[in-house]
mmCIF file of C-alpha atoms in Angstrom:
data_model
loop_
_atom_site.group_PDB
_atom_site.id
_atom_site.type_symbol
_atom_site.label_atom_id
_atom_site.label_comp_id
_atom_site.label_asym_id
_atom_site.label_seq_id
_atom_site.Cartn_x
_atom_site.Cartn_y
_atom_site.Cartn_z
ATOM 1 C CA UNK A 1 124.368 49.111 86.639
ATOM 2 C CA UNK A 2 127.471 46.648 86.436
ATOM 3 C CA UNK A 3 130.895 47.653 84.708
ATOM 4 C CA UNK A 4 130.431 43.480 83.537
ATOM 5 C CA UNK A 5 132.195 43.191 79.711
ATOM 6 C CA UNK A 6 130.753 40.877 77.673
ATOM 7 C CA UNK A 7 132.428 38.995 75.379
ATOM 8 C CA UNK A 8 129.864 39.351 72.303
ATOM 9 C CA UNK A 9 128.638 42.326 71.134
ATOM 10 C CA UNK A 10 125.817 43.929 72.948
ATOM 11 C CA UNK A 11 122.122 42.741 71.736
ATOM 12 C CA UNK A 12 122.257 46.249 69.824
ATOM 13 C CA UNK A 13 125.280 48.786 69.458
ATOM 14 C CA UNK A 14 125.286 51.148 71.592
ATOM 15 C CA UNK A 15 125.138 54.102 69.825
ATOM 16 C CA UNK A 16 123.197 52.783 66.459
ATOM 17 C CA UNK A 17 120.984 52.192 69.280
ATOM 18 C CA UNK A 18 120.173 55.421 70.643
ATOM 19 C CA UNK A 19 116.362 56.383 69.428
ATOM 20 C CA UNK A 20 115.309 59.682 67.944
ATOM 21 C CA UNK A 21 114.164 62.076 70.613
ATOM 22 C CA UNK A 22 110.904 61.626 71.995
ATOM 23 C CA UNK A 23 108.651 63.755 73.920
ATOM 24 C CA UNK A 24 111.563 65.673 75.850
ATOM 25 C CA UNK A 25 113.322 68.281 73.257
ATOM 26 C CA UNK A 26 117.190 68.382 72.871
ATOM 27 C CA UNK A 27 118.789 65.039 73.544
ATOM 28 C CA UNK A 28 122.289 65.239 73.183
ATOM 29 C CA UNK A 29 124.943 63.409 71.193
ATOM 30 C CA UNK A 30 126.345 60.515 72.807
ATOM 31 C CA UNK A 31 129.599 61.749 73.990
ATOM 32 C CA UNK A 32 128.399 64.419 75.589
ATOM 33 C CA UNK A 33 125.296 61.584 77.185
ATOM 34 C CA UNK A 34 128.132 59.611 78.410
ATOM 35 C CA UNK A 35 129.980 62.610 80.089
ATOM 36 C CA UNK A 36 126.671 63.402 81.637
ATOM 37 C CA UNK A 37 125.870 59.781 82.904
ATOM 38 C CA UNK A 38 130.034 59.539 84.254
ATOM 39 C CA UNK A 39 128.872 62.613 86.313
ATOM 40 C CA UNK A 40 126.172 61.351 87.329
ATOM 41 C CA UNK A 41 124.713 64.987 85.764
ATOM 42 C CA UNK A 42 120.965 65.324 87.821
ATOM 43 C CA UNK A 43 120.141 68.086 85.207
ATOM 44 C CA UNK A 44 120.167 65.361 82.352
ATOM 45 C CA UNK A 45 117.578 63.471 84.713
ATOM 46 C CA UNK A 46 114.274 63.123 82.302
ATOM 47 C CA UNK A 47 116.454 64.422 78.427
ATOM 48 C CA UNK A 48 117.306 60.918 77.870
ATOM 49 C CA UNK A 49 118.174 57.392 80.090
ATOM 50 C CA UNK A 50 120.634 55.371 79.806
ATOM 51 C CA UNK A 51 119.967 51.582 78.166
ATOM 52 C CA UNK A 52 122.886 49.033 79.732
ATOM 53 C CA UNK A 53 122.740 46.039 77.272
ATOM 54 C CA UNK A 54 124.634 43.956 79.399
ATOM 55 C CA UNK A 55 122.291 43.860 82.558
ATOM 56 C CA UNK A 56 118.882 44.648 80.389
ATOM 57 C CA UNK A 57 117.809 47.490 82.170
ATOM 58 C CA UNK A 58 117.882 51.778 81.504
ATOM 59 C CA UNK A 59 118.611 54.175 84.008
ATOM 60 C CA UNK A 60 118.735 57.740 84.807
ATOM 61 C CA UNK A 61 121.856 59.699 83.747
ATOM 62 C CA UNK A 62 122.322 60.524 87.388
ATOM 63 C CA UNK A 63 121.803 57.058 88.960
ATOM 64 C CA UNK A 64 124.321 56.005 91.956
ATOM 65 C CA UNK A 65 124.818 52.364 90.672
ATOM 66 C CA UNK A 66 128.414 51.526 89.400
ATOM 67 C CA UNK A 67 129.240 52.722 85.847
ATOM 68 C CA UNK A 68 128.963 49.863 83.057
ATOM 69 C CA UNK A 69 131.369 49.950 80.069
ATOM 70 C CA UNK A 70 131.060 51.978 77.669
ATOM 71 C CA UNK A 71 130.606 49.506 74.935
ATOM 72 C CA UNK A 72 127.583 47.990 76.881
ATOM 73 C CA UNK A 73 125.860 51.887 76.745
ATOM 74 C CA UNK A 74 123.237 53.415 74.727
ATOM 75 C CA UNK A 75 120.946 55.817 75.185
ATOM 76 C CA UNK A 76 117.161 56.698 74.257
ATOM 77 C CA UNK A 77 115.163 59.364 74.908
ATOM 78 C CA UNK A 78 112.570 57.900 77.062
ATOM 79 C CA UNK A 79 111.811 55.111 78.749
ATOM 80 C CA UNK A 80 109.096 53.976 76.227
ATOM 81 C CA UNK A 81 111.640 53.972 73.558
ATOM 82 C CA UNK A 82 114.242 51.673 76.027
ATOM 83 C CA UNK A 83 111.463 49.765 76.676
ATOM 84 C CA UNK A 84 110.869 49.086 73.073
ATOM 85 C CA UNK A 85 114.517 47.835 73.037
ATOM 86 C CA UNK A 86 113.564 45.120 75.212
ATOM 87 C CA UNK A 87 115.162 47.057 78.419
ATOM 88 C CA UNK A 88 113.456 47.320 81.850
ATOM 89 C CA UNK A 89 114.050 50.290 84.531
ATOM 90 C CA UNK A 90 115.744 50.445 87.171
ATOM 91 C CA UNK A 91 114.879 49.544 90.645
ATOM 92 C CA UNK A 92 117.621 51.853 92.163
ATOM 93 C CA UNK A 93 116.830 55.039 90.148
ATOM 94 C CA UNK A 94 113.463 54.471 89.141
ATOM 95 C CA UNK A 95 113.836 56.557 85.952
ATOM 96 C CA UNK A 96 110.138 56.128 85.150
ATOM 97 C CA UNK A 97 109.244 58.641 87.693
ATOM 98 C CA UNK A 98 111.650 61.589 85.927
ATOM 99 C CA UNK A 99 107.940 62.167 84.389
ATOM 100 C CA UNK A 100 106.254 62.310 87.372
ATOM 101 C CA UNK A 101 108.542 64.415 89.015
ATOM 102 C CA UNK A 102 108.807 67.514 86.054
ATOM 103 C CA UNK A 103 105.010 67.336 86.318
ATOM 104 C CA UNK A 104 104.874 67.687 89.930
ATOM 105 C CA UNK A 105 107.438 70.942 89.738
ATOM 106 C CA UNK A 106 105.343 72.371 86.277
ATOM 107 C CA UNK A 107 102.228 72.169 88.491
ATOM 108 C CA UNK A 108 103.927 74.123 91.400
ATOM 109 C CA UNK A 109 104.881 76.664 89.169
ATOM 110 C CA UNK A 110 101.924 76.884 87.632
ATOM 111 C CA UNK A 111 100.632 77.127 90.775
ATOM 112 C CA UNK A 112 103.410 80.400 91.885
ATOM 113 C CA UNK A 113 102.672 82.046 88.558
ATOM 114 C CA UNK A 114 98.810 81.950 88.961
ATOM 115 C CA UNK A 115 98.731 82.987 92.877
ATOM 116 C CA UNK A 116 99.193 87.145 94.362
ATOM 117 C CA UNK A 117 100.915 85.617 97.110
ATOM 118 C CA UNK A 118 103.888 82.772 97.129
ATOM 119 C CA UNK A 119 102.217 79.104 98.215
ATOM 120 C CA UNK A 120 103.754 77.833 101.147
ATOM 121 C CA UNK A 121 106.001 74.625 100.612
ATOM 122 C CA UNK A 122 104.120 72.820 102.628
ATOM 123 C CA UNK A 123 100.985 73.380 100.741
ATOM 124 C CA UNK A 124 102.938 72.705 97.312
ATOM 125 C CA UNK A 125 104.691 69.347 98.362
ATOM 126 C CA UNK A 126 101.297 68.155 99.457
ATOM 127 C CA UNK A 127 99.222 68.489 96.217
ATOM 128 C CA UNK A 128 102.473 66.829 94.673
ATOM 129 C CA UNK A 129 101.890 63.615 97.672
ATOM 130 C CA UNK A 130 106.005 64.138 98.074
ATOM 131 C CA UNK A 131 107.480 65.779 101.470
ATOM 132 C CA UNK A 132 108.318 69.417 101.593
ATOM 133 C CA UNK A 133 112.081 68.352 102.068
ATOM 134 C CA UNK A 134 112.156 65.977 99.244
ATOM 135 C CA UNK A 135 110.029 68.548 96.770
ATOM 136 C CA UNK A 136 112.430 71.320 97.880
ATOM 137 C CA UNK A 137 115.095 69.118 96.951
ATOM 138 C CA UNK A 138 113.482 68.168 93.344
ATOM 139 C CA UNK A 139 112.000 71.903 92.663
ATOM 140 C CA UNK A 140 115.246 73.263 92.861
ATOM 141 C CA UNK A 141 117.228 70.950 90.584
ATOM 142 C CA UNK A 142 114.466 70.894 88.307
ATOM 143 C CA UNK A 143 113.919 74.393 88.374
ATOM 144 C CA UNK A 144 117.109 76.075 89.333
ATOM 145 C CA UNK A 145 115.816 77.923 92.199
ATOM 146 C CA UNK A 146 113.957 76.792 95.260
ATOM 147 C CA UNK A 147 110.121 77.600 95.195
ATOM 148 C CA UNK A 148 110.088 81.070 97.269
ATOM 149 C CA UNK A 149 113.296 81.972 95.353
ATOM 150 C CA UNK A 150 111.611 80.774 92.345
ATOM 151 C CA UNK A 151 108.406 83.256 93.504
ATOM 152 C CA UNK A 152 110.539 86.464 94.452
ATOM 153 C CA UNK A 153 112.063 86.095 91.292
ATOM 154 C CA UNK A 154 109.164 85.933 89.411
ATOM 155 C CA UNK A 155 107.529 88.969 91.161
ATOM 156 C CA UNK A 156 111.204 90.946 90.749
ATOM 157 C CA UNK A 157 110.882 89.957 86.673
ATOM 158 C CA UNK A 158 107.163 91.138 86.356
ATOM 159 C CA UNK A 159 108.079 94.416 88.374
ATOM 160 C CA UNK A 160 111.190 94.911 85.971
ATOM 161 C CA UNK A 161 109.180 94.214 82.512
ATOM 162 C CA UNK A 162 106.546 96.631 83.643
ATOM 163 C CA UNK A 163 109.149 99.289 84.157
ATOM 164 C CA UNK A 164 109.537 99.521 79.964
ATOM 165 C CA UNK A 165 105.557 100.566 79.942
ATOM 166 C CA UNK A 166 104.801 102.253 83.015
ATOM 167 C CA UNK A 167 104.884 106.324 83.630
ATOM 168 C CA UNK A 168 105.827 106.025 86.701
ATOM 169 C CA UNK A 169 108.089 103.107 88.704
ATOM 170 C CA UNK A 170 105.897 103.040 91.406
ATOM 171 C CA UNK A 171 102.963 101.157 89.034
ATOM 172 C CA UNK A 172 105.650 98.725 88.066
ATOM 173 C CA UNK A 173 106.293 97.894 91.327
ATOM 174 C CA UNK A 174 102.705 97.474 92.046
ATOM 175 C CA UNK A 175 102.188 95.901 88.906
ATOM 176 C CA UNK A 176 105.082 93.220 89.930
ATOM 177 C CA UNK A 177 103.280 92.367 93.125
ATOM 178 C CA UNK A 178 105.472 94.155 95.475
ATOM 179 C CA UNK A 179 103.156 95.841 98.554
ATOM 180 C CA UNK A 180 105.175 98.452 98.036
ATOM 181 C CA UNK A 181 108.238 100.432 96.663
ATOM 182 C CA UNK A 182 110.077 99.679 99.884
ATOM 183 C CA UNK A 183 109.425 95.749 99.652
ATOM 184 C CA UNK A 184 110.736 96.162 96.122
ATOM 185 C CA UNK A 185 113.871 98.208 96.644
ATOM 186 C CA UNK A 186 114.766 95.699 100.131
ATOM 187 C CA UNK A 187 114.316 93.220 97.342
ATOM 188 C CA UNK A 188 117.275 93.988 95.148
ATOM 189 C CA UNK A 189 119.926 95.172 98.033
ATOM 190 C CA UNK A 190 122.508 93.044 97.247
ATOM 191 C CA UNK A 191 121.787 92.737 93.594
ATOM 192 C CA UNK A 192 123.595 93.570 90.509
ATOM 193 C CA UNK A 193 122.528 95.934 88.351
ATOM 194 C CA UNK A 194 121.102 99.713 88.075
ATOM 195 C CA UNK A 195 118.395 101.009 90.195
ATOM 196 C CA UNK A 196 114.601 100.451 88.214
ATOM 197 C CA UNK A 197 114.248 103.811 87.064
ATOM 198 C CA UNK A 198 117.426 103.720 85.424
ATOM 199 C CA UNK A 199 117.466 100.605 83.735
ATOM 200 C CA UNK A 200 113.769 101.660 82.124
ATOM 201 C CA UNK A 201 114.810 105.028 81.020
ATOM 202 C CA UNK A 202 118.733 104.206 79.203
ATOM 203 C CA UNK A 203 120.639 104.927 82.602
ATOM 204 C CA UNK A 204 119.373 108.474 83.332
ATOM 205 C CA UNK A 205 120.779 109.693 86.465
ATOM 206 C CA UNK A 206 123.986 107.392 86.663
ATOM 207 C CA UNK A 207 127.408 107.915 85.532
ATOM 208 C CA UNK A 208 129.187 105.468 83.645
ATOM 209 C CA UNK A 209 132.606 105.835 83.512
ATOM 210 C CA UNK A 210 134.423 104.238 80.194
ATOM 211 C CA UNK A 211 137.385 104.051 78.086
ATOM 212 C CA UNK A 212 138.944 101.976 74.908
ATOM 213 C CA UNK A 213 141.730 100.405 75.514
ATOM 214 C CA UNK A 214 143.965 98.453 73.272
ATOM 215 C CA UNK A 215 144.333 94.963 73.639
ATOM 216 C CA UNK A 216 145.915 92.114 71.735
ATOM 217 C CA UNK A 217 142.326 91.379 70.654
ATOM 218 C CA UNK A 218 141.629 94.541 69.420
ATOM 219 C CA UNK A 219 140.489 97.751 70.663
ATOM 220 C CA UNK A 220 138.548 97.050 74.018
ATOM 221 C CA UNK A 221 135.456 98.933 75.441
ATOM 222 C CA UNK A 222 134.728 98.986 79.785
ATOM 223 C CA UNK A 223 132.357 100.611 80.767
ATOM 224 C CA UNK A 224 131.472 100.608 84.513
ATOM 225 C CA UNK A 225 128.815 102.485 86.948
ATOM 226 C CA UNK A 226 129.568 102.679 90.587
ATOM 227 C CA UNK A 227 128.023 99.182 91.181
ATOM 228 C CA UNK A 228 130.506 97.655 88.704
ATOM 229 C CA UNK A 229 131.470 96.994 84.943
ATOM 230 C CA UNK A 230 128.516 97.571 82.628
ATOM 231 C CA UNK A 231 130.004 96.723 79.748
ATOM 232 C CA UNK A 232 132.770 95.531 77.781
ATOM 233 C CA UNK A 233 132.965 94.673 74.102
ATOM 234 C CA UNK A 234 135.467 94.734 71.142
ATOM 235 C CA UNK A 235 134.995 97.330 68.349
ATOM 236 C CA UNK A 236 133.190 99.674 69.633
ATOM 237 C CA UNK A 237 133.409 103.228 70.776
ATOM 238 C CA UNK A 238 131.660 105.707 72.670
ATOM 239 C CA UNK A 239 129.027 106.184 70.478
ATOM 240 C CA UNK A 240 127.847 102.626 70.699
ATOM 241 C CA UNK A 241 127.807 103.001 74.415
ATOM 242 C CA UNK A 242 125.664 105.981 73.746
ATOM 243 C CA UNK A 243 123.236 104.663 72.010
ATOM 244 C CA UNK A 244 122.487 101.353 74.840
ATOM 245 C CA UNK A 245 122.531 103.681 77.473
ATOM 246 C CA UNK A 246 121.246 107.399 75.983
ATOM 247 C CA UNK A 247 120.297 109.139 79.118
ATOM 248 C CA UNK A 248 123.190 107.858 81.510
ATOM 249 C CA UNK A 249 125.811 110.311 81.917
ATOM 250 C CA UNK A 250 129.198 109.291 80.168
ATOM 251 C CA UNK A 251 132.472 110.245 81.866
ATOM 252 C CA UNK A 252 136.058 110.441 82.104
ATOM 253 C CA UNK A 253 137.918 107.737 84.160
ATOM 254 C CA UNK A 254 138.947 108.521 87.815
ATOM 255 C CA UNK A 255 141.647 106.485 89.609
ATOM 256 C CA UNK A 256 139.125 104.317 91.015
ATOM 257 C CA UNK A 257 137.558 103.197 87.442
ATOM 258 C CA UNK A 258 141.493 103.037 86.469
ATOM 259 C CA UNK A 259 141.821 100.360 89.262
ATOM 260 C CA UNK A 260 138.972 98.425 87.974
ATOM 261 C CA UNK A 261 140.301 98.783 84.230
ATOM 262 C CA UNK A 262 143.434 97.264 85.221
ATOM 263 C CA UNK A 263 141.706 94.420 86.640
ATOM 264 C CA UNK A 264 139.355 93.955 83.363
ATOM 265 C CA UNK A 265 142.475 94.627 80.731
ATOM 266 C CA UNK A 266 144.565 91.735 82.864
ATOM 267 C CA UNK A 267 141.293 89.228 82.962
ATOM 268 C CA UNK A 268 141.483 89.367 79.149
ATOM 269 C CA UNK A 269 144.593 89.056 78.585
ATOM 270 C CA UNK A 270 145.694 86.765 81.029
ATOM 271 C CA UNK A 271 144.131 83.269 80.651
ATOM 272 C CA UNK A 272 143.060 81.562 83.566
ATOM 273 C CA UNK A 273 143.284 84.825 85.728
ATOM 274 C CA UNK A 274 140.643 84.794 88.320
ATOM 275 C CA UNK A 275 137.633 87.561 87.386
ATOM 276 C CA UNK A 276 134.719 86.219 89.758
ATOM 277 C CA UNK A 277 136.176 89.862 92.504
ATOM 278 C CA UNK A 278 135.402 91.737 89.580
ATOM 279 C CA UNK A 279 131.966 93.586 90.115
ATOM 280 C CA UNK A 280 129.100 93.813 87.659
ATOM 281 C CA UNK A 281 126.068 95.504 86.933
ATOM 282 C CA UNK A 282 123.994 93.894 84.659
ATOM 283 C CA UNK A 283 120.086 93.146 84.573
ATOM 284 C CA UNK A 284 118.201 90.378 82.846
ATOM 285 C CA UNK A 285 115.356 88.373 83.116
ATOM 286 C CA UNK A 286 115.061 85.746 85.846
ATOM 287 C CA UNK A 287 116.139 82.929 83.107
ATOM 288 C CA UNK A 288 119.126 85.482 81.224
ATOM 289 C CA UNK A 289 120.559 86.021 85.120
ATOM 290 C CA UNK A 290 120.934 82.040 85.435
ATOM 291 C CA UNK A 291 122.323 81.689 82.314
ATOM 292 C CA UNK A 292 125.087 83.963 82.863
ATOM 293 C CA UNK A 293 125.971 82.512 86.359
ATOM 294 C CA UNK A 294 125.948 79.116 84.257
ATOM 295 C CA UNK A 295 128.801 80.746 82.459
ATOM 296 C CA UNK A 296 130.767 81.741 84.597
ATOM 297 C CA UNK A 297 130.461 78.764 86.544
ATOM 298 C CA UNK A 298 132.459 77.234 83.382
ATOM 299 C CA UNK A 299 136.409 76.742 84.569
ATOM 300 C CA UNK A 300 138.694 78.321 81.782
ATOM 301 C CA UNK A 301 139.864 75.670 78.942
ATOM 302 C CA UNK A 302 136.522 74.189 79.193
ATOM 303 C CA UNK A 303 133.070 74.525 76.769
ATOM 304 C CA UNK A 304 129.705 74.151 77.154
ATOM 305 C CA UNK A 305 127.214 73.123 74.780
ATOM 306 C CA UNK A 306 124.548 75.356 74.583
ATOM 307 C CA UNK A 307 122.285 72.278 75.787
ATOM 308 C CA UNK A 308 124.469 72.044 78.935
ATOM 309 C CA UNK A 309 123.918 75.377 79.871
ATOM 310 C CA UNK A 310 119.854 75.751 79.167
ATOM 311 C CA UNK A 311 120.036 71.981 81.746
ATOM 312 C CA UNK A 312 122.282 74.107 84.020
ATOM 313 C CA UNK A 313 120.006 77.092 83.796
ATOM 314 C CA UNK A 314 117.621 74.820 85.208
ATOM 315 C CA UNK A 315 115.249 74.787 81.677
ATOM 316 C CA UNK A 316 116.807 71.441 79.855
ATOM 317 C CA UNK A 317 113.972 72.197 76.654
ATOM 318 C CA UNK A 318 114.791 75.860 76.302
ATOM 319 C CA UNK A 319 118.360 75.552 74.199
ATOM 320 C CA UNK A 320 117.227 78.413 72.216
ATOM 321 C CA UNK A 321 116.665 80.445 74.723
ATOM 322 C CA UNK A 322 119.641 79.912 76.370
ATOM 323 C CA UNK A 323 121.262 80.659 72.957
ATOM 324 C CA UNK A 324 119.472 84.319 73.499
ATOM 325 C CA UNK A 325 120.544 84.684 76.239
ATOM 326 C CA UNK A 326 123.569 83.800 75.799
ATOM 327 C CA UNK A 327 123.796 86.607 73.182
ATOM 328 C CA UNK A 328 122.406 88.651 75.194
ATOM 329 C CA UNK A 329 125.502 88.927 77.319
ATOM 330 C CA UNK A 330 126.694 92.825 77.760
ATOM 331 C CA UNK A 331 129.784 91.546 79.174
ATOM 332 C CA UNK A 332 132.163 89.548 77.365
ATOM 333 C CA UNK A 333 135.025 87.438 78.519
ATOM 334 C CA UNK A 334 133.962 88.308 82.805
ATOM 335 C CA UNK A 335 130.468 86.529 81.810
ATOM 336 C CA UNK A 336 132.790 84.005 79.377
ATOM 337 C CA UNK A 337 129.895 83.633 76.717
ATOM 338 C CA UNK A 338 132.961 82.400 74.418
ATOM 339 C CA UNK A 339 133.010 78.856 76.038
ATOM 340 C CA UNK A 340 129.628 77.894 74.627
ATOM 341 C CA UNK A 341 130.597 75.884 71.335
ATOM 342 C CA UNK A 342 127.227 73.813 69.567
ATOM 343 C CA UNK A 343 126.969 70.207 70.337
ATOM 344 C CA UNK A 344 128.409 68.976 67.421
ATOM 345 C CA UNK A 345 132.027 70.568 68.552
ATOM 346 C CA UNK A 346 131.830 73.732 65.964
ATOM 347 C CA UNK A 347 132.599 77.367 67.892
ATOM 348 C CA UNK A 348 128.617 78.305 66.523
ATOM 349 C CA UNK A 349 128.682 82.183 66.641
ATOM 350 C CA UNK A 350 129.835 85.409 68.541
ATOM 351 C CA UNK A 351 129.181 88.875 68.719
ATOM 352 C CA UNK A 352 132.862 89.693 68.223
ATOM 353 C CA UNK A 353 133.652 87.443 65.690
ATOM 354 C CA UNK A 354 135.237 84.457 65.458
ATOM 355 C CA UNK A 355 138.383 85.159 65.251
ATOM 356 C CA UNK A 356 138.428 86.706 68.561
ATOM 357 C CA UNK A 357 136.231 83.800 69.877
ATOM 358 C CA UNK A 358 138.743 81.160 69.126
ATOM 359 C CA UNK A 359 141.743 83.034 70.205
ATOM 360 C CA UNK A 360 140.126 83.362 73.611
ATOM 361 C CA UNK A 361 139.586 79.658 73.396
ATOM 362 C CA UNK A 362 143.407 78.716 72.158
ATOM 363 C CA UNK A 363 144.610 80.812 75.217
ATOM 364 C CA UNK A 364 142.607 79.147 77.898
ATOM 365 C CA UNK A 365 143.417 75.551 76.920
ATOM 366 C CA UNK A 366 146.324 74.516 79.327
ATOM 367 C CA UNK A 367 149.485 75.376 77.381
ATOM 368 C CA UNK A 368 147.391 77.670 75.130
ATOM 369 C CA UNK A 369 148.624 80.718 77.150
#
């Protein structure tokens, strides 16, 4: 890739250019290709390649090669379709093989998903004919996790949806894979979120400590355990939290809960403030729990497409899922669901309103505050 201007216009425009999507869902709109491909964005590897009209050839969003202009860019959604265009690949980037390599990481975890115990690396780079450094390397970008993380988090999600059906925790440990409850409990030290028994029967035996608080946004819920904040929404009262968690016992604040309420009040209304110190327990599902580090890997005054975060979750296809789960934040503002706008710039929807959504938004943009 050359940053060479021409001085006619490209053999097509760049953007008139741009085929429909192909095989692989959600290609996005071309700013938000371009800011992808200036990135050099490895999660956009294999959702579209780039075509440079002034050299002939397409590349991968992430290749190393020196950025073209602008004016010389379009983009397709596969190679066939740049092909078509009259456009070879790469030599540097190869962006041919994007195929090759999300069919190599769908087979592993096909392979994880289908096995009682986790395949060894070695075994899984060597069915793929890559090294088990280089199909580390690829697994995880692909995938978001490396392939045993990928595996203990798959065993951790089975254990934690068979908690919902079983009579007794133990059989949804067993049912998860775990050897045993010990295995399963060393498994989550460290981990956000309420022991298993709780989180399948509404939070019986823990104490949740909560208060409404007025804001400049509104009346303000926190809720927190001992682990950290549980909740925190707009509009609601004690009753709501009764009803998500109907077994957990509800109580009055103590002066460490007031600590950690003065932290949460000043995160909201304080653009900008630093939050990531601020403990939480929530739970999801092995996808939700990426999403919502995806978010709050977002810097304040910036958005996210909804795209951007189901490629930074690590499942570039699943945008609607990563919509879900997006709504299916318990958390708002410390897991900053707000910064997710739809592709085509709109603010899309939010469980507070919108109102509330873009007044977050106007107070994070620098000199919004």
């Amino acid at each position: 890739m050359t940053a060479a201007v021409i001085d006619r216009p490209p053999v097509l425009p760049p953007d008139s250019a741009r085929a429909a999507p192909g095989p692989v869902a959600g290609l996005p709109g071309p700013e938000e290709a371009w800011r992808a491909v200036l990135a050099r964005d490895r999660a956009y590897d294999g959702r579209f390649v780039t075509g440079v009209f002034s050299t002939g050839i397409y590349c991968r969003p992430s290749c190393a090669a020196r950025h073209p202009a602008r004016a010389n860019v379009g983009f397709f959604a596969d190679g066939a379709a740049a092909r078509a265009a009259g456009l070879r690949p790469c030599k540097r980037c190869l962006p041919d093989d994007v195929a090759r390599d999300e069919a190599a990481v769908a087979a592993a975890i096909a392979t994880i998903r289908a096995a009682d115990e986790p395949p060894a690396l070695a075994a899984l780079a060597a069915s793929a004919s890559y090294s088990p450094a280089h199909f580390q390397r690829l697994f995880t970008r692909l995938a978001g996790l490396s392939p045993a993380a990928y595996a203990r988090s798959l065993r951790r999600e089975r254990a934690l949806a068979a908690l919902g059906g079983a009579e007794r925790v133990s059989d949804a440990i067993y049912d998860g894979g775990y050897s045993g409850p010990s295995r399963f409990y060393a498994a989550q030290d460290g981990r956000l979120g309420m022991t298993p028994s709780a989180w399948r029967d509404g939070g019986r035996g823990v104490t949740i400590r909560w208060a409404v608080v007025p804001t400049t946004l509104g009346p303000m819920l926190v809720a927190a355990t001992d682990r950290g904040v549980c909740r925190l929404s707009f509009a609601e009262t004690g009753e709501d939290l009764r009803t998500r968690f109907p077994h957990a016992d509800l109580a009055e604040a103590d002066p460490a809960f007031a600590a950690l309420l003065a932290e949460v009040v000043a995160a909201v209304e304080e653009p900008g403030r630093p939050s990531a110190h601020i403990p939480l327990d929530v739970r999801g599902t092995a996808f939700q729990e990426r999403v919502w580090a995806a978010l709050r890997d977002i810097p304040p005054g910036e958005t996210r497409s909804y795209a951007e975060i189901a490629a930074a979750a690590g499942k570039p296809a699943a945008v609607r899922a990563a919509g879900s789960a997006n709504g299916a934040n318990n958390v708002a503002v410390l897991i900053p669901c707000h910064r997710v706008i739809r592709s085509d710039g709109s603010l899309g929807g939010y469980a507070y309103g919108l109102a509330i959504k873009q007044e977050l938004l106007r107070r994070e943009a620098p000199g919004g505050g």
